[in-house]
PDB file of C-alpha atoms and ligand atoms in Angstrom:
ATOM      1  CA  UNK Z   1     -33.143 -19.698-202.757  1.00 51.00           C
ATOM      2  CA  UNK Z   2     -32.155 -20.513-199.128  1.00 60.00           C
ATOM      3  CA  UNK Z   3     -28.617 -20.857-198.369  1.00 72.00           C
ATOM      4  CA  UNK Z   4     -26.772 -23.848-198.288  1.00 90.00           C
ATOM      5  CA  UNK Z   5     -26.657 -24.949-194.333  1.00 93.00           C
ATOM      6  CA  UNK Z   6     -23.270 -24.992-193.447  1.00 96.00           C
ATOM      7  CA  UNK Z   7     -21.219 -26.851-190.487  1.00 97.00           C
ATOM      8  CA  UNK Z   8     -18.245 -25.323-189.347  1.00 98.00           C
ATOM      9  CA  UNK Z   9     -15.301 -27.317-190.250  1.00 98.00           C
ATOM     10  CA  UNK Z  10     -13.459 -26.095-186.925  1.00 98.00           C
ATOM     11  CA  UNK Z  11     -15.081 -25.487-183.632  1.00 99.00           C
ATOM     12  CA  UNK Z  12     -13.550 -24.199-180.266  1.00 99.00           C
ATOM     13  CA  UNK Z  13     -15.429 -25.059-176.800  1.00 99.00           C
ATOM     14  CA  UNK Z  14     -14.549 -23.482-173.367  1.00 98.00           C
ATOM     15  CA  UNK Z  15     -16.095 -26.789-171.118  1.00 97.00           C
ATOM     16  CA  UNK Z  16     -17.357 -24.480-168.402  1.00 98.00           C
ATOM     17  CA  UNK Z  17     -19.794 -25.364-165.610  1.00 98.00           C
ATOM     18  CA  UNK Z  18     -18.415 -28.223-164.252  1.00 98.00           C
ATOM     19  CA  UNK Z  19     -17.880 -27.015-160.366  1.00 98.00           C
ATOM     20  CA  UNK Z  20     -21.240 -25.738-160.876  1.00 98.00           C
ATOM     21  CA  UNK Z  21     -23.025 -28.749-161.588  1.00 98.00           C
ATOM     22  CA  UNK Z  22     -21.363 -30.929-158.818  1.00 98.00           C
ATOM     23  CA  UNK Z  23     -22.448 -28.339-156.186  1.00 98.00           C
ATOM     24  CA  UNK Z  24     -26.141 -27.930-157.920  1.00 98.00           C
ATOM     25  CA  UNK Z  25     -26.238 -32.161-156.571  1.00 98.00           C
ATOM     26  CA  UNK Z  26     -24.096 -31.556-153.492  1.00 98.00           C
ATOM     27  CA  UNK Z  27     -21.189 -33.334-154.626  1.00 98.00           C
ATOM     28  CA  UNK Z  28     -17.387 -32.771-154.578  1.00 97.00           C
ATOM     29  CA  UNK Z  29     -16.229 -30.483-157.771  1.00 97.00           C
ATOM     30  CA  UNK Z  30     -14.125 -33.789-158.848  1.00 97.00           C
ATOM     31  CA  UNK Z  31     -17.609 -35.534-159.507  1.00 98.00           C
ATOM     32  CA  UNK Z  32     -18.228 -32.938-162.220  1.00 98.00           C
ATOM     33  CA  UNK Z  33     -14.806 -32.719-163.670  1.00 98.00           C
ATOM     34  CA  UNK Z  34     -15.555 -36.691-164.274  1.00 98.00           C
ATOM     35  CA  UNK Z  35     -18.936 -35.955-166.012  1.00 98.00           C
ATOM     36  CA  UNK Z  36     -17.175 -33.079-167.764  1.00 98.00           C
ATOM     37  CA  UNK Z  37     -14.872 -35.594-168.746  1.00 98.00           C
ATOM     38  CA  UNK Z  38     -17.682 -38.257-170.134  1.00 98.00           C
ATOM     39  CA  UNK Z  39     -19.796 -35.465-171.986  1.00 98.00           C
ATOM     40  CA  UNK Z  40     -16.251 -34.852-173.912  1.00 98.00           C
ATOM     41  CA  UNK Z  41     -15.834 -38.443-174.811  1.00 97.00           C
ATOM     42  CA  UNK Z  42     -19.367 -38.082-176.283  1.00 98.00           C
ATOM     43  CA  UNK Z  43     -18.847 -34.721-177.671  1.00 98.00           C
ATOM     44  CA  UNK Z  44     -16.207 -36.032-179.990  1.00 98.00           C
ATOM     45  CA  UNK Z  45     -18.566 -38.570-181.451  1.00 98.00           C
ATOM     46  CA  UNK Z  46     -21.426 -36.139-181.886  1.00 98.00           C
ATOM     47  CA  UNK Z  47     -19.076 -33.251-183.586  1.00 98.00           C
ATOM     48  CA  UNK Z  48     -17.794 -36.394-186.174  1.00 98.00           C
ATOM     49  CA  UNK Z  49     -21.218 -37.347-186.578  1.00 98.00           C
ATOM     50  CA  UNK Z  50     -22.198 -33.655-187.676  1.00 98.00           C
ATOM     51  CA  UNK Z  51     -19.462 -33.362-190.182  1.00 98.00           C
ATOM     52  CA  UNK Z  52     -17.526 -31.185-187.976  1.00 98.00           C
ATOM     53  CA  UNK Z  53     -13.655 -31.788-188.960  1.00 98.00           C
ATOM     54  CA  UNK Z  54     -11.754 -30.214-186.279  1.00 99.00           C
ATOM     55  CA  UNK Z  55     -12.759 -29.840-182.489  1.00 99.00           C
ATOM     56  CA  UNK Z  56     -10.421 -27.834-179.755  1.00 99.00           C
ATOM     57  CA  UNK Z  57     -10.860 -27.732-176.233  1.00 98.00           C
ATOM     58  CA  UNK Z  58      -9.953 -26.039-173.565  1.00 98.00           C
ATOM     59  CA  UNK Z  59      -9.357 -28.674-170.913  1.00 98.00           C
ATOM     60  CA  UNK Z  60      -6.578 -26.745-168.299  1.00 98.00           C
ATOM     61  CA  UNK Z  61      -5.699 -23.137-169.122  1.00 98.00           C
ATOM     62  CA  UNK Z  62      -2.116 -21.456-167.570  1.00 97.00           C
ATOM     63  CA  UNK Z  63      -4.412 -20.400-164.707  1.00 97.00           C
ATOM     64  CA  UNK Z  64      -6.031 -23.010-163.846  1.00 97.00           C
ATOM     65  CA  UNK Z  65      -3.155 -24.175-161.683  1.00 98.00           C
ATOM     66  CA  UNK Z  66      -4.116 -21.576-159.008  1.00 98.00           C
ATOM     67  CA  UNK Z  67      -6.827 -23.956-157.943  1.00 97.00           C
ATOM     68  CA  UNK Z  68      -6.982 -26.238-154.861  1.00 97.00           C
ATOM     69  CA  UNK Z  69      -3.683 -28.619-155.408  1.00 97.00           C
ATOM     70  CA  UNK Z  70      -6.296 -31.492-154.634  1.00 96.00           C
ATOM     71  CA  UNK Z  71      -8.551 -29.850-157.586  1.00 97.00           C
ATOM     72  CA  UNK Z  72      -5.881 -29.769-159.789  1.00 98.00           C
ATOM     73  CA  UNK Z  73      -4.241 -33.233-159.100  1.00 98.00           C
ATOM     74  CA  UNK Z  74      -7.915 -34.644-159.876  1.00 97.00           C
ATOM     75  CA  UNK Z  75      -7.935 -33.147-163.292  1.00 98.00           C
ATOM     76  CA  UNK Z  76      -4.530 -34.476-163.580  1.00 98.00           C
ATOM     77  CA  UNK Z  77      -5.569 -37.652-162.673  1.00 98.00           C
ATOM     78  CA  UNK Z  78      -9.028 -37.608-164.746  1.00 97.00           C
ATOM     79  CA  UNK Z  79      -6.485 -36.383-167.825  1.00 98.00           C
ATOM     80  CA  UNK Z  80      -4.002 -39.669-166.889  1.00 98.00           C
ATOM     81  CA  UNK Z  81      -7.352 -41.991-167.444  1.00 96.00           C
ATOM     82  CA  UNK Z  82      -8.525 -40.521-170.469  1.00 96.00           C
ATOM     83  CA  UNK Z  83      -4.402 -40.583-172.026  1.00 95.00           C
ATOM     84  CA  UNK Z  84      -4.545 -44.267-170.957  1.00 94.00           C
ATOM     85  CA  UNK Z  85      -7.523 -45.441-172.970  1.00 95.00           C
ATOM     86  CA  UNK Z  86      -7.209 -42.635-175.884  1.00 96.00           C
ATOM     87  CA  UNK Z  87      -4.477 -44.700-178.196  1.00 96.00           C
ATOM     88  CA  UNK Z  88      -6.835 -47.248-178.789  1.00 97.00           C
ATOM     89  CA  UNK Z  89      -9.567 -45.687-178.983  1.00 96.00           C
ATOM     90  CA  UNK Z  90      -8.528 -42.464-180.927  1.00 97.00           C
ATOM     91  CA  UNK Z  91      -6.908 -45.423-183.717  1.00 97.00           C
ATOM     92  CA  UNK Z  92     -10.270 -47.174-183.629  1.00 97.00           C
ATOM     93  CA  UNK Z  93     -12.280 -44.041-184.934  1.00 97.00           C
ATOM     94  CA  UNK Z  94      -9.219 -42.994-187.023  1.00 98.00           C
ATOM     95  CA  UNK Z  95      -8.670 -39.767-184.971  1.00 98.00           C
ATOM     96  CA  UNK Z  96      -5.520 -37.394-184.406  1.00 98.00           C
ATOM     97  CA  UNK Z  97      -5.245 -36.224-181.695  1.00 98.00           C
ATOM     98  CA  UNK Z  98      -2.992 -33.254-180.913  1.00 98.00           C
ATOM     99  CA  UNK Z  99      -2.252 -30.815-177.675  1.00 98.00           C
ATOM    100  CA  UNK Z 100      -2.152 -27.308-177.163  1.00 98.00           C
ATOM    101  CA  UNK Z 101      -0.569 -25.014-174.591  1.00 98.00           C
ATOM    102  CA  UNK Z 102       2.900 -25.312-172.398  1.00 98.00           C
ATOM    103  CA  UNK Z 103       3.313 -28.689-172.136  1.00 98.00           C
ATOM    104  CA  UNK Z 104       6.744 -28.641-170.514  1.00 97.00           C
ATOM    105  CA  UNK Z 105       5.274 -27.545-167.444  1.00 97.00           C
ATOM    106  CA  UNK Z 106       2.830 -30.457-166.848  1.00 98.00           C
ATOM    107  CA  UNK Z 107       4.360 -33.734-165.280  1.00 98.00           C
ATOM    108  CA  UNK Z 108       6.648 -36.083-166.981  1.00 98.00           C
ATOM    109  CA  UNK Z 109       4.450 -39.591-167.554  1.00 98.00           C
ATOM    110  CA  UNK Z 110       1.820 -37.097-168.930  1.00 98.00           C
ATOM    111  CA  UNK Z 111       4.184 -35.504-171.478  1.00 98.00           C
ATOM    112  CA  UNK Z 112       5.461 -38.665-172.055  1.00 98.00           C
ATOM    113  CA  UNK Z 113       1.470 -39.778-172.678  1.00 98.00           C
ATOM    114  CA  UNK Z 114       0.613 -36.894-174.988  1.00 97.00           C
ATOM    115  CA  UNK Z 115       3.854 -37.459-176.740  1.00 98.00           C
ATOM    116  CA  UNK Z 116       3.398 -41.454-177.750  1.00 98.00           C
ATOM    117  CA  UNK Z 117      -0.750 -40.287-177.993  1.00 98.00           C
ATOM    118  CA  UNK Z 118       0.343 -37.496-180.943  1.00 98.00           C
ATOM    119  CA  UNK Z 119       2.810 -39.547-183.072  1.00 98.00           C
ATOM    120  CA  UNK Z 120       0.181 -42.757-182.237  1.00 98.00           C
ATOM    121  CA  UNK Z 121      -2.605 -40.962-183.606  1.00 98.00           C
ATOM    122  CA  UNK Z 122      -0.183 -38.868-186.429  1.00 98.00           C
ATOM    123  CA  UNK Z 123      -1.868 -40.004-189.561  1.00 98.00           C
ATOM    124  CA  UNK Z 124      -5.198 -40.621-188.761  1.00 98.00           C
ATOM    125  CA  UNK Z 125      -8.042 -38.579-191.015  1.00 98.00           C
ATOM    126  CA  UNK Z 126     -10.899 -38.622-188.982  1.00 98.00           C
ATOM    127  CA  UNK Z 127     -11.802 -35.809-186.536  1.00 98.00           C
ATOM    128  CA  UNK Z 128      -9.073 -33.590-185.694  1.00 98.00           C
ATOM    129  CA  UNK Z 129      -9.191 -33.764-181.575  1.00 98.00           C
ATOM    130  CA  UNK Z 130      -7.218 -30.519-179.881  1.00 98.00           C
ATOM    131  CA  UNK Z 131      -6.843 -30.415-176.513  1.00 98.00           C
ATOM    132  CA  UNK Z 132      -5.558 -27.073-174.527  1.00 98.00           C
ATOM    133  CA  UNK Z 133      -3.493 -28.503-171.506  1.00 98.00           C
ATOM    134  CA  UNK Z 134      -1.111 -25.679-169.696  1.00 98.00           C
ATOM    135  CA  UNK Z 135      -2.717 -22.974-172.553  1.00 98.00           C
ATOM    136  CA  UNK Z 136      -3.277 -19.836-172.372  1.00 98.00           C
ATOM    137  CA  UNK Z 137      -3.149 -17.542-175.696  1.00 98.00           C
ATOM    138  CA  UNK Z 138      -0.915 -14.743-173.813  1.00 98.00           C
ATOM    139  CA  UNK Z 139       1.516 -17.396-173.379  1.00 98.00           C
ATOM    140  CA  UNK Z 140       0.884 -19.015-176.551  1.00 98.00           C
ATOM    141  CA  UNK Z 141       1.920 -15.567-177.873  1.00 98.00           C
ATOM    142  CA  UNK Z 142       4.754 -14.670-175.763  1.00 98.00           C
ATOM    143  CA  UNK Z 143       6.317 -18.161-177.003  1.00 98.00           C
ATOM    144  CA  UNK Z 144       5.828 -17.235-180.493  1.00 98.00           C
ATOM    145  CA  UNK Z 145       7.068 -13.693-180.348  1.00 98.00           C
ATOM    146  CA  UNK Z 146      10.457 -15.229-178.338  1.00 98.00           C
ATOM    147  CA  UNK Z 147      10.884 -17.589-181.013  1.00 98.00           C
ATOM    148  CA  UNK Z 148      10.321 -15.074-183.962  1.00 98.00           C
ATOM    149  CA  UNK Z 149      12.749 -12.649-181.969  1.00 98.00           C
ATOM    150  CA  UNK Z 150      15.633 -15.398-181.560  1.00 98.00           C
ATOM    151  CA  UNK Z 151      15.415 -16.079-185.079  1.00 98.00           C
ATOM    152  CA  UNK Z 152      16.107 -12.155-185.994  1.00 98.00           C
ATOM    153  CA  UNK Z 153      19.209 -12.135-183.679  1.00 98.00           C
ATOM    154  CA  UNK Z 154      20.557 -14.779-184.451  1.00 98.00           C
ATOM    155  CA  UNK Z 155      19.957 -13.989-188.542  1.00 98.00           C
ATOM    156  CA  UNK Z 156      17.304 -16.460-189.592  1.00 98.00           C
ATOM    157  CA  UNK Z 157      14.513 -13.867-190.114  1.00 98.00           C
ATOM    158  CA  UNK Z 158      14.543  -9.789-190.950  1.00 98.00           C
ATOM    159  CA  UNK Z 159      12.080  -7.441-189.533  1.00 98.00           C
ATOM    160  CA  UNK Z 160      10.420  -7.922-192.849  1.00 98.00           C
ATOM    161  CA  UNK Z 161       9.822 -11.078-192.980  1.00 98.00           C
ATOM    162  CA  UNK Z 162       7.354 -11.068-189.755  1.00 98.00           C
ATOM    163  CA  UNK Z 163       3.443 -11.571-191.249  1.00 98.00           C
ATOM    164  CA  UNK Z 164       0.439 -12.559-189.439  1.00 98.00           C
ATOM    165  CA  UNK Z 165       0.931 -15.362-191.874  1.00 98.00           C
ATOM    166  CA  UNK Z 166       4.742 -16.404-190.034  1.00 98.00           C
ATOM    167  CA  UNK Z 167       3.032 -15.278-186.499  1.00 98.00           C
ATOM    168  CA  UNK Z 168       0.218 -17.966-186.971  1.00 98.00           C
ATOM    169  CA  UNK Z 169       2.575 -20.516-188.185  1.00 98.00           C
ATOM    170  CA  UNK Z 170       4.620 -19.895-184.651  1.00 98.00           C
ATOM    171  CA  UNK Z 171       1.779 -20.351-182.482  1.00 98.00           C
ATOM    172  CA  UNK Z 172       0.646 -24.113-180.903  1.00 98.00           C
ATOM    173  CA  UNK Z 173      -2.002 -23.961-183.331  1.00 98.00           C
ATOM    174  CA  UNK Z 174       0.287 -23.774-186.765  1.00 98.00           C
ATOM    175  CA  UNK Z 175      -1.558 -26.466-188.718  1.00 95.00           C
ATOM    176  CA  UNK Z 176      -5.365 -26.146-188.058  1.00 98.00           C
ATOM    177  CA  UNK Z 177      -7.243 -23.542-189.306  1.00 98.00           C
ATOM    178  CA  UNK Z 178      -8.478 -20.657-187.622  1.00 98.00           C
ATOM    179  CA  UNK Z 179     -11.478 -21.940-185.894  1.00 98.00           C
ATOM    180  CA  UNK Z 180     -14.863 -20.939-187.155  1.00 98.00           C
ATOM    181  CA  UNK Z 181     -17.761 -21.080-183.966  1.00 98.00           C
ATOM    182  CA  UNK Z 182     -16.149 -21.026-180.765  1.00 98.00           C
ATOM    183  CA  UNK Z 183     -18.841 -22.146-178.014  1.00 98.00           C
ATOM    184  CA  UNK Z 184     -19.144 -21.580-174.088  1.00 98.00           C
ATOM    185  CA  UNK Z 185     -20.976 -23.160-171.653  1.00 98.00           C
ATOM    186  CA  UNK Z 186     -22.458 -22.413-168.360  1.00 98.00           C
ATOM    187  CA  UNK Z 187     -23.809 -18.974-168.960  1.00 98.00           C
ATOM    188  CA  UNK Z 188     -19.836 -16.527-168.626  1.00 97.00           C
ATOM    189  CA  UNK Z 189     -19.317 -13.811-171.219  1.00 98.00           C
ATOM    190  CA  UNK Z 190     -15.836 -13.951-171.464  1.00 97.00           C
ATOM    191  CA  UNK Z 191     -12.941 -15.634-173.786  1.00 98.00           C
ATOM    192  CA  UNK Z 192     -10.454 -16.055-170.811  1.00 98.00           C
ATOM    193  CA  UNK Z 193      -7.654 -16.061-172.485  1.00 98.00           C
ATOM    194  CA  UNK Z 194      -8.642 -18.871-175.307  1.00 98.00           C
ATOM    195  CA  UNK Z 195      -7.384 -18.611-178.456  1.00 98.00           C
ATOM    196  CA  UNK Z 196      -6.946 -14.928-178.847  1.00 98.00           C
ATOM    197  CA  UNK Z 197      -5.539 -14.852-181.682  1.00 98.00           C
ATOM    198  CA  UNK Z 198      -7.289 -17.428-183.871  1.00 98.00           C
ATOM    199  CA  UNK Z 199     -10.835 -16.426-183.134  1.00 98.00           C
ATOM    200  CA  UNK Z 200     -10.399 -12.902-184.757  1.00 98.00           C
ATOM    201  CA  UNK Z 201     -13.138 -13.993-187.252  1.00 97.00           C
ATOM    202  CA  UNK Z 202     -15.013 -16.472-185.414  1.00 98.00           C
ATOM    203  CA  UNK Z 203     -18.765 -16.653-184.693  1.00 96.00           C
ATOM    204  CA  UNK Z 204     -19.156 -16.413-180.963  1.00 97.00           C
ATOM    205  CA  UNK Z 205     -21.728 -18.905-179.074  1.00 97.00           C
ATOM    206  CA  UNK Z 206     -23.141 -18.804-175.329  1.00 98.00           C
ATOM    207  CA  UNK Z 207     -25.356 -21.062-173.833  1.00 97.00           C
ATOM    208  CA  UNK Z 208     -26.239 -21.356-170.361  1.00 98.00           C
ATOM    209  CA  UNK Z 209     -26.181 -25.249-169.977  1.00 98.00           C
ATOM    210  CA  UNK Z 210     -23.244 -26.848-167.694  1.00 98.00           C
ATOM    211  CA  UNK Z 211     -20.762 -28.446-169.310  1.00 98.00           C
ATOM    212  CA  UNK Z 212     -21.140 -31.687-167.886  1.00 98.00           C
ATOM    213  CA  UNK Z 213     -24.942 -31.401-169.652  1.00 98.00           C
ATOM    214  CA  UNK Z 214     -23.610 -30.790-172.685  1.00 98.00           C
ATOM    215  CA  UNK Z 215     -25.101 -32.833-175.734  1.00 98.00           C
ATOM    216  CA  UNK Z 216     -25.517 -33.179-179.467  1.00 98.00           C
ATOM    217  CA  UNK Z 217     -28.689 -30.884-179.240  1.00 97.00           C
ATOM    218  CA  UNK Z 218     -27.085 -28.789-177.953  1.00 97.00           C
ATOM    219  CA  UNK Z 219     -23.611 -28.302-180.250  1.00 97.00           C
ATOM    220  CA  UNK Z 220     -26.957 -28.557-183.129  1.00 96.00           C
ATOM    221  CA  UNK Z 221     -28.439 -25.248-181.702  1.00 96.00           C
ATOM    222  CA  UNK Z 222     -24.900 -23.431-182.024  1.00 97.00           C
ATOM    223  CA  UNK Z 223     -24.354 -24.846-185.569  1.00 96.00           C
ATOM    224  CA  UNK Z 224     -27.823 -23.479-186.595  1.00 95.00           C
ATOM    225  CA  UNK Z 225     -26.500 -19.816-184.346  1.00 96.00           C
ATOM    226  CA  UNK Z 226     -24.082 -20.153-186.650  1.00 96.00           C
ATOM    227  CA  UNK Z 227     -25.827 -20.367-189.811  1.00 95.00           C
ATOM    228  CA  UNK Z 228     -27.739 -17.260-188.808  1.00 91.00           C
ATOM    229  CA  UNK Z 229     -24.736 -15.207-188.953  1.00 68.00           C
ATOM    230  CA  UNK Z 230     -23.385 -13.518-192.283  1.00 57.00           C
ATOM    231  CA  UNK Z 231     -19.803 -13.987-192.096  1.00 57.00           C
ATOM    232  CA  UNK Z 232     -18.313 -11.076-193.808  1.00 63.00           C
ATOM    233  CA  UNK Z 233     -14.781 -10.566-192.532  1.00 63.00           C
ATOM    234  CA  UNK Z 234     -14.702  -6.907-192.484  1.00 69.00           C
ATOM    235  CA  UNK Z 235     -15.923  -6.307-196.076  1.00 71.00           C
ATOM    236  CA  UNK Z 236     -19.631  -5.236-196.848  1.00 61.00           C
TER     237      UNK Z 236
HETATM  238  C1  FPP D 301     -14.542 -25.933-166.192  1.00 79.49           C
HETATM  239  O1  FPP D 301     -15.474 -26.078-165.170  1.00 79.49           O
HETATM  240  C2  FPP D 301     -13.716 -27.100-166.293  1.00 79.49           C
HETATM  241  C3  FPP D 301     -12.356 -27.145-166.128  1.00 79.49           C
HETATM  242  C4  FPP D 301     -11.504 -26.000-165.839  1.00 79.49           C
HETATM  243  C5  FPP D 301     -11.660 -28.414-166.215  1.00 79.49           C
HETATM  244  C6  FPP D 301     -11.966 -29.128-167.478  1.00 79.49           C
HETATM  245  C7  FPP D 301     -11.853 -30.526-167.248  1.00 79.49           C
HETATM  246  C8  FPP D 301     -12.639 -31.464-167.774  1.00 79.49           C
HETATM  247  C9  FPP D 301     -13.727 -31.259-168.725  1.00 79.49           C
HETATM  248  C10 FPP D 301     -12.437 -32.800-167.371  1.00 79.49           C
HETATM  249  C11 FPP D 301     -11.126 -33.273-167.821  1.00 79.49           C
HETATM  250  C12 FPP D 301     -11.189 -33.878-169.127  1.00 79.49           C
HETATM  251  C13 FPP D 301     -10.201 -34.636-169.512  1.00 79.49           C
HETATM  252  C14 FPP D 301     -10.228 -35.335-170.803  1.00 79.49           C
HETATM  253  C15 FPP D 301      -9.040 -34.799-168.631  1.00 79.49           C
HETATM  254  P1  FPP D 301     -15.266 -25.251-163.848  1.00 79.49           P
HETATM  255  O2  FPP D 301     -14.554 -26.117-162.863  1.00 79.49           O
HETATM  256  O3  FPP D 301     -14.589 -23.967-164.144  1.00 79.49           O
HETATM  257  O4  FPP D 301     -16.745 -25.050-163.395  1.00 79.49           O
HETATM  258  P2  FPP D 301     -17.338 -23.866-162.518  1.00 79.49           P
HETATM  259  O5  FPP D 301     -17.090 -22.587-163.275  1.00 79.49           O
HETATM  260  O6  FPP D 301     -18.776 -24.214-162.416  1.00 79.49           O
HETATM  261  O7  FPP D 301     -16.630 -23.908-161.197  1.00 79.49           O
END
């Protein structure tokens, strides 16, 4: 008998290919951050569609800030658009929404956005939307381990109590699970510094399409990838 088909209940996406794209039409990179942008919008619907319960992007990792500041103020500004419109709309489709990464390092109307989005969007059951703003999973670490370290000074914690279990539930990512088929666009073989941690076990999918040409066939072709992969988590 063939195997059930299965849809991963949590999937990670690097959105990669955007600069790319723009030049490929001779525009400004800023004209493919904004498509990147719309092909997200419609990502979440597809991934909801396809029974997929949690989605995570990465959206601005720790070094993305070593771009162009006029690069980096548009993907600020693209981000302050999509915060504006995402209460209502994330409460329309019954999603939570929740970020990822440093946050106290991005500006103060956007934390102040993310914050109001989070506890707007807190007990919503739909699609569980993660977004990586300011992330990187060295960081993400470093945090954690600081944290876990104060707490053992300062007698919260012994040596013995520190599992992977208590290191997961330090890290950004504390109440998702681990995801299950992280995906990459744009052709690069690489993780860059994405969820180190939490894809341990995950299914790994490349695809050579830009992000900004992204689509449900495609995020279709990486679910069937990852139904042609016997997931056996170290065991025989
Ligand atoms: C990767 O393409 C894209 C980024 C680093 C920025 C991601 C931003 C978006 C998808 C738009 C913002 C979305 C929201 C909701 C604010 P790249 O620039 O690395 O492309 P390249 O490798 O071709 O240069």
């Amino acid at each position: 008998m063939a195997d059930e088909y299965k849809i991963p209940q949590h999937v990670a996406i690097i959105l990669d290919g955007n600069g790319r794209w723009a030049k490929k039409r001779h525009l400004p990179r800023g004209f493919g951050h904004k498509a990147g942008a719309n092909t997200l919008e419609q990502t979440l619907e597809d991934a909801w569609d396809l029974g997929i319960k949690y989605l995570t992007v990465y959206v601005f990792s720790t070094e993305n800030w070593k771009r162009s500041v006029e690069e980096v103020k548009g993907i600020m500004n693209l981000l302050r658009d999509y915060l504006k419109k995402s209460i209502e709309r994330s409460n329309k489709n019954n999603m939570r929404v929740r970020i990822i990464g440093d946050r106290t390092k991005l500006d103060p109307d956007i934390i102040q956005s993310i914050n109001d989005l989070e506890e707007a969007t807190k007990n919503n059951t739909g699609l569980q939307f993660n977004m990586a703003l300011n992330y990187g999973g060295r960081d993400e670490i470093t945090r954690a381990v600081k944290g876990i370290a104060t707490d053992v000074k300062e007698g919260r914690l012994s040596v013995d109590d520190i599992s992977e279990e208590l290191i997961s539930s330090r890290l950004d990512t504390a109440e998702l699970p681990d995801p299950d088929l992280l995906i990459r666009t744009s052709g690069e073989i690489r993780l860059s510094n994405y969820l180190p941690w939490q894809l341990a076990y995950s299914e790994f999918y490349f695809c050579d399409i830009l992000w900004p040409d992204f689509n449900k066939e495609e995020l279709k072709k990486a679910i069937d990838y990852y139904n042609g992969r016997d997931r056996r988590y170290g065991g025989v």
